[in-house]
Amino acid sequence: MASMTFDGIGKTYPDGTVAVANVSFAISDGEFVVLVGPSGCGKSTLLRMAAGLETLNSGRLLMDDTDETDTEPQDRDIAMVFQNYALYPHMSVYENMAFGLQQRKMPKEKIDKLVRDAAEMLDLTRYLERKPGALSGGQRQRVAMGRAIVRHPMAFLMDEPLSNLDAKLRVQMRGELKLLNQRLGVTTLYVTHDQVEAMTMGDRVAVLKPVSNDQESNLQQIDTPQMLYDKPANLFVAGFIGSPAMNFLRIELKAETGSLRAAISGTEISFPVPAGAALSAYAGRQVIAGIRPEMFQVCPEGEALFNERIPVAEALGADTFVFFDIPSPPVNVNDAEDTEGFTYKGKNRLVARIPPALTPALNQRLALTVDLAKLHWFDPTTGVAIRD
Amino acid sequence: MASMTFDGIGKTYPDGTVAVANVSFAISDGEFVVLVGPSGCGKSTLLRMAAGLETLNSGRLLMDDTDETDTEPQDRDIAMVFQNYALYPHMSVYENMAFGLQQRKMPKEKIDKLVRDAAEMLDLTRYLERKPGALSGGQRQRVAMGRAIVRHPMAFLMDEPLSNLDAKLRVQMRGELKLLNQRLGVTTLYVTHDQVEAMTMGDRVAVLKPVSNDQESNLQQIDTPQMLYDKPANLFVAGFIGSPAMNFLRIELKAETGSLRAAISGTEISFPVPAGAALSAYAGRQVIAGIRPEMFQVCPEGEALFNERIPVAEALGADTFVFFDIPSPPVNVNDAEDTEGFTYKGKNRLVARIPPALTPALNQRLALTVDLAKLHWFDPTTGVAIRD
Amino acid sequence: MHTTIGRSPRALGPAGKSFVRRNLPYLLIAPSVVMLLALIAYPLLFALKSSFYFWNLQIGPQPLAFVGIDNYVQALNAFDFRAALGNTLILSVAGTAIEFGLGLAIALILLRALPGMNIVRALLILPTTIAPIVVGFLFRYLYDPGGGLLTWILHALWLPVPAEGILGSPSTALAAILFVDIWQWTPFFAIVLYASLLAVPDEILEAARLDRASPWTILMRIKLPLIKRTAIIIIMLRFMQIFNTFDTVLVLTRGGPGTSTRTLGYSLYEQGLVNFNIGLVSAMTWITVLIVNIIVALYVFFAFRNEEW
Amino acid sequence: APRRAGAQDAKSVRVLSVEDPFFFSLKAMVPEYEKETGIKIELESLSYDALQSRLVSAFVAKTSDADVIVVDQMWLGQYLDNGWIISLNDFIARDSELDLSDFIPEVLYSSNMWRGQIGTLPVAAYAQGVMYRKDIFDEFGIAAPPSKTSEEWTWTKYVDTLKKLEGKSFGGQPLFPTVICGSQPSPITHMFTQLSVSHGANWFKSFPTAPWDFSPQLTGPAWVKSVEVYRQLYKLSPPEAINYVWFDAGTRFAKGDIGMFYWWTPYFYLIKNSGYMTGKKSDVMEKYATAVLPKAEGVPQTVSIGGWSLGIPSSSERQEAGYAFIKWATSKATQKKMALWPDLNYQFSDFARASLYEDQDLRVIYPYLDVQYSMMKQGNGKITRPPVPGYTAVESVLGLSLNQLLTGSEDPKTALERTNSLFESILKGNLMIPYQKESFADSKDEAKALIGKLGKK
Amino acid sequence: MLPAFFFLAIFIGPILWFIALAIRPADTAFTMPPQLTFEPNLDAFRHILVDPGTNAPQLVNSLVVAIGAVLLNLPFSVPAAYALSRFKLRGKKNIMLWYLGLLMAPPVAFLIPYFVLITRIGLQGSYLSMILVLQTLTIPFSVWLMKSFIDEVPAELEEAARVDGARWYTIMWRITLPIVRPGIIVTSMFAFVFAWNNAAFPLVLSSRSTATLPIGTLGYFATSGVTWNYIAAAAVLAMIPPMIIFLVFDRYVVRGLTFGSVKG
Ligand SMILES: Nc1ncnc2c1ncn2[C@@H]1O[C@H](COP(=O)(O)OP(=O)(O)OP(=O)(O)O)[C@@H](O)[C@H]1O
Ligand SMILES: Nc1ncnc2c1ncn2[C@@H]1O[C@H](COP(=O)(O)OP(=O)(O)OP(=O)(O)O)[C@@H](O)[C@H]1O
Ligand SMILES: [Mg+2]
Ligand SMILES: [Mg+2]
């Protein structure tokens, strides 16, 4: 319905908190963009700015190439799911959903049909006459969803719309939302903390990071989910996408003939790595290697890269995550201050995903290897991925 | 600190909604019990009853074997994380967390230390002086957590305490909470929609289901996570635990010599199954088979049980879920009415988890097989698992 | 205040283009301001102008002479000014404080969902629905030394009652007037506080109970801070009302015995509606307005110091 | 019969009154008047305070929603001077039916005349007199006070008589010798000034005799003496009398535990009833008698005059009709009918007309008319409470001082001196000292002359 | 429940005693000890309502004036309170204090100027004159009190409505005001009460046909005596309409206005 362009937007709250700074990206018409990032990184603020609820301290917001920075929310034709629902407490579920449609002077029967269809989809039909106060948390959240999806706006803004729903419902809603996006072609900005949602729903995913001043930018990378997963732009993105998160290792890179040898700092472990051009430039220096938990494979002891005791194992049913420690300095990617150096805290806990059947007894050793070709490499100072 | 026994408790809201009925189970001292169930199944209500915030319509609540059904909340020594936070809006984050401690006439310095430690753990140190109104959703949720964990109560009641946190923080908090539970030995009742949380945190997990009258019971099964996953008591539990959910197939069971042959209704597919005593009793009748997505294995075409076109695939990075349809009647386990029969809707969509590398192109066929020994079997009428 | 955690009230968005939208808040406020201006400007200016003239309707129908600030000097030097100011301050400070305390206690009782509470509420409001001057009559009757119920009850409780009667003794008359005001206006506090307490979200109170806060702590640290705004406002409104009362004094004691119950309001009444000294009463009006303004401005300054407006 | 001619232009006459006793009986007569004349009388009653605020506001705005208003004697000068009500001189001079000479001249002089104008006509005239309990006096062998003014019956004697009742009980009930009014400002002033005027006290250096000089004279010995006596009277009264307004004293007497007191003459009949205008007989109904006021040794007696009169606002457009109504209401016939109106147990004998005091029908019902008349004849409202502009301002100061003197132990002289200087400053503030306007030689004789002149047809 | 009874006794006791005064024989009113039993009669009520019944039309006048004052008050004060609560504007503090300043003026001093003013616009003696002048009390009071109630509605609700495409008037009318209805009703009830028991303005502004009940009640207090039972009866009469109004509107004053609306 509409494309949307954030052009260097920034928001500083009256108390001085810089919530958003220098964020620029464009969403094309009908695109489904997911925003992810740690708590407090400015996702909601960004959404609220897109809705026109928050004035911009800097930058412009274009919709379909017209500057809408100062347009009132009611003139923007967007539908929003608020993180905290913001249901009308005095209206029934039905009225909550119908309200937005009534503002558009739609005939009553049409409203009725739209509301009932949405309620059906959200499994709320039974609750249409209830007030929000008499609903469970998840039901309230579904009403908040319903209020948005009954409409046929230029853009959807959804702030963690499924966070309080059970897995099953969430899967179902995910499908419905995606379908809606495809069918109506409504541009959608979607905030979630759920990795599965982020990976499956977004045409593209934007990874944000908290900023501490208005010189930085929240936006770390915006790309297709697979690209983010496979080719994270930097340590932050790599660490953020995927759950459990990518394991990071501090590596001393030594040049060998024809290849490079990577030695894990603080340990005896070392292994050869294929020498890409970019990585070769780091020979003789420290780099950071990233290993996703599923990149580990259980192997015979002889082939093992790691062979540590497993103090903790988490069985999820379908998979088991095993944790083990190596005496290597950990890498902290979360705090901005730390991107420039490492904080030594003694040991580094790694996590590997293995089939449940192979789960060892607690505190037994487990031999694990890694497909070395798939390793991720990062510059330790800037955090930027080292890639050819 | 305290054991807790729910003895046939029930709650009907003034408007007639039966939220909880006939729930009986006991939590031993220091145990960590997770409550899961679809939205609106009465989890919050149960927690609120445990806290004494909701009067019981029937049943008793024992704590350490004394009847506490009518004890006032303030006399129960319980800390609760509310699903919707219920922060004190006029107090700073610090005061919010300190308030409960101040009620215990604790020395100021000790309070200060406890609050700061909790804030540190929750990554809230920077926000201690802020009012909740100036926090992001996830930050508010962490304050709500902090308010509970600074205390050292007889029991923790936590209602989806991590739902608004990002994956990374959630993993971290999960660990901290588990540690807290182990260290302090505080009995904990924990509501979550997150399968990973449910599986990894709970000593036991209780699966609840919405009830429509006070004859039924919400409680479907309470057991260790692994048992729930491996040996779900009925269709509902089987369908609820695991994400994506277990696939269900309607099967015509035919006796064969020495074994049974299972024919998937509506299809040509049939396969032999090992004849356990319980299953044998169903020979010649309909049963329901359950297949978890990870039970599928990509195989050569010849060995394939299923070889369907894949219209939808979801790549999550670590795994890919592929969806395919078979012309078999679907099984609906959610609605109570439907446990007695099947609703034919034409086709049944199944989901399989495969390694990302094996993902076929869209609408290409994929050959899949299943380890038949691991199949789950259910009575189609009662939904109860058929197990020796 | 934000009972529910919300973002603080903020401008409803960026300035629009149209005149109406740009000036919307002012347009919404304007009618009331214009209305009040239209109603108040004339009397205020009338009073301001008159205060500089000698104008006594008993002496002549028109202002007789420009006397500068003479009226103000006269008002401030009047024999009863100090006594009246003192009594007025005692009445308004003690009255508001006690009414607030009692009203709050009653509001808390009203909050309990007991059967018949709505009738209790409707009954409770009765004292405020009688014209203050009629309330004066009522208490004249109740205080009557020779048949007053209250006098009798005090006697019955072996409490000392002055021989001159409750209203006849300088030691009790002011307290008696204070009691009348408390009787009449405590329900006002009770109902308004009750209504604002109703708006305090249950969940916050539940959280506090789980934090094991005593009812007292919940009141002091949760409920009161959450209704602070409303409380501040009605305290202020009542303070000003008491500051201007004269009706009960008129009926009960006419300022006596001696000057022990004379109030500024009564002096104003006397100069205005008995002596018809328009010039003098205008000056007194402005003096009163200034005094209350100073008090209220101080009060507002301190009470709202940490509040957003 | 009223003169129809003047009233014909109006369909209705709006009358604004207070609710004193005359109002009730007058109201009872109104239907008759309406029937007779075809004019609708819209009789509205207000409280004293309300009436005055309403009237003055209306005067200032130069409008009025009344054609006839009740005017207190204190307001007369102010209303006439300000041109708010009209002088009735012309009406009276033109009116051949009105028998002006029947009005007691002292009443007209005190209540209705100002600067040679008759501004109003009296509808209810009050003097003051003594009421005592026959039965109590008999019981304790005390001689009844006289019904004729005499040199024997002095304030000293009055106090001595009361003292005989001190500490006594009657009918099992402790007795108070007397009761006074202590409430400031008007009630205490009304009662006290009777005492002081009896002692020959004067408020001002020269009023009503010309040239007017309002220098206050409160420090004179007559004032001091009066305060001392009044203090004594208070000691002999129930202590709560400190807060008593007009009717409280009467009500108290009607309750039966008071021996004797003096007060406005309407109480002669009001105390017959328990409860105001209830018509229910009081305990003392048959047990009291009236007597003349005591006087001070060597000072000619002067009695306070008060009451209510009717006047016509200058803004009224129905002045003729208004006058016709006033004439009717104050006429001998109407007043007699009012007095004979049996409801409420006969509650009206406040005649301003001499002839009514001789009326046999009335003397049966109101046996005290002789006493009352003799009090009237000695009346002089202009000295007792000088109805000068700004009176209320000084009255409030005097009332306050007196009230304080009753409860406190301050030396009367010092207190009066202080009051005197307050008077002075108030009067100066009100531009009364020195008096700048024209004076008017206002004496009873002048008044009688004017009455004679206007009455001559 | 016990403290409730205690308070009720304190606040209702005098009123019961007043009711008793209205229906008791006059000679039993002032006795020591107070006479608790008596033969009740309705004479006083007959007098004030039927014969001559002066107070019955005054009751109607009072209702007209008080209801009129509230109705006129609402369209002026509700938008103002809403704007003051919801918008950031320059000079807000000053405007708010200015409203207060009006309340501070002692009404007695203004009676004469008001009368003059009302006469100039030709409204003397009309209901409207009283209704208008009463606005000087009700508007400032309502603006302040309503603002404090509106302040409590989470801003998110209005934001949601804006995103839903609602204009400010729709938001005010359909979202905010319904939610603060209890506050508005309580405020209006007291605005009604203030107008209802105001005696000062009708004192000069009313006429015979528009006089309100307090004025009528005052009339029973004369210098020569007080008709206690009439005063009492009129006062009792005056209590009934407000009581009915409070009973009727009480059900709108409810708990949990914003319950379930926002999370956090
Ligand atoms: N106040 C109420 N009045 C009536 N029904 C209510 C009330 N509160 C909750 N319910 C209903 O009771 C049922 C259970 O609610 P509860 O809040 O316990 O669900 P829940 O399991 O916590 O759901 P969720 O995961 O969505 O939070 C729901 O169907 C809900 O609609
Ligand atoms: N009203 C406010 N005043 C000051 N700071 C604020 C305000 N609202 C939010 N912030 C801060 O701005 C930052 C961004 O907030 P925002 O709500 O956009 O985060 P978010 O990405 O949505 O986080 P979450 O996932 O926890 O909801 C946070 O650090 C928060 O503390
Ligand atoms: Mg957010
Ligand atoms: Mg819940």
JSON list of C-alpha atoms and ligand atoms in Angstrom, two decimals, chain A residues 135-139 164, chain B residues 38-45 47-48 83-84 159-160 191 193, ligand 4:
[
{"chain": "A", "resi": 135, "resn": "LEU", "atom": "CA", "xyz": [-9.98, -11.28, 29.78]},
{"chain": "A", "resi": 136, "resn": "SER", "atom": "CA", "xyz": [-6.79, -13.22, 30.29]},
{"chain": "A", "resi": 137, "resn": "GLY", "atom": "CA", "xyz": [-3.49, -11.67, 29.28]},
{"chain": "A", "resi": 138, "resn": "GLY", "atom": "CA", "xyz": [-3.29, -13.54, 26.03]},
{"chain": "A", "resi": 139, "resn": "GLN", "atom": "CA", "xyz": [-6.87, -12.75, 25.17]},
{"chain": "A", "resi": 164, "resn": "ASN", "atom": "CA", "xyz": [1.75, -13.49, 25.43]},
{"chain": "B", "resi": 38, "resn": "PRO", "atom": "CA", "xyz": [-3.23, -22.24, 25.86]},
{"chain": "B", "resi": 39, "resn": "SER", "atom": "CA", "xyz": [-4.23, -18.66, 26.35]},
{"chain": "B", "resi": 40, "resn": "GLY", "atom": "CA", "xyz": [-7.15, -18.38, 28.71]},
{"chain": "B", "resi": 41, "resn": "CYS", "atom": "CA", "xyz": [-6.74, -21.79, 30.29]},
{"chain": "B", "resi": 42, "resn": "GLY", "atom": "CA", "xyz": [-6.59, -20.39, 33.82]},
{"chain": "B", "resi": 43, "resn": "LYS", "atom": "CA", "xyz": [-2.89, -20.14, 34.52]},
{"chain": "B", "resi": 44, "resn": "SER", "atom": "CA", "xyz": [-3.00, -16.62, 35.83]},
{"chain": "B", "resi": 45, "resn": "THR", "atom": "CA", "xyz": [-6.11, -17.39, 37.77]},
{"chain": "B", "resi": 47, "resn": "LEU", "atom": "CA", "xyz": [-1.43, -18.18, 40.34]},
{"chain": "B", "resi": 48, "resn": "ARG", "atom": "CA", "xyz": [-3.67, -15.49, 41.71]},
{"chain": "B", "resi": 83, "resn": "GLN", "atom": "CA", "xyz": [1.52, -10.84, 33.99]},
{"chain": "B", "resi": 84, "resn": "ASN", "atom": "CA", "xyz": [0.94, -7.17, 33.49]},
{"chain": "B", "resi": 159, "resn": "ASP", "atom": "CA", "xyz": [3.34, -15.09, 35.42]},
{"chain": "B", "resi": 160, "resn": "GLU", "atom": "CA", "xyz": [5.16, -15.06, 32.10]},
{"chain": "B", "resi": 191, "resn": "VAL", "atom": "CA", "xyz": [3.79, -19.62, 33.95]},
{"chain": "B", "resi": 193, "resn": "HIS", "atom": "CA", "xyz": [4.38, -19.81, 26.88]},
{"chain": "F", "resi": 4, "resn": "MG", "atom": "MG", "xyz": [-2.43, -15.11, 32.14]}
]
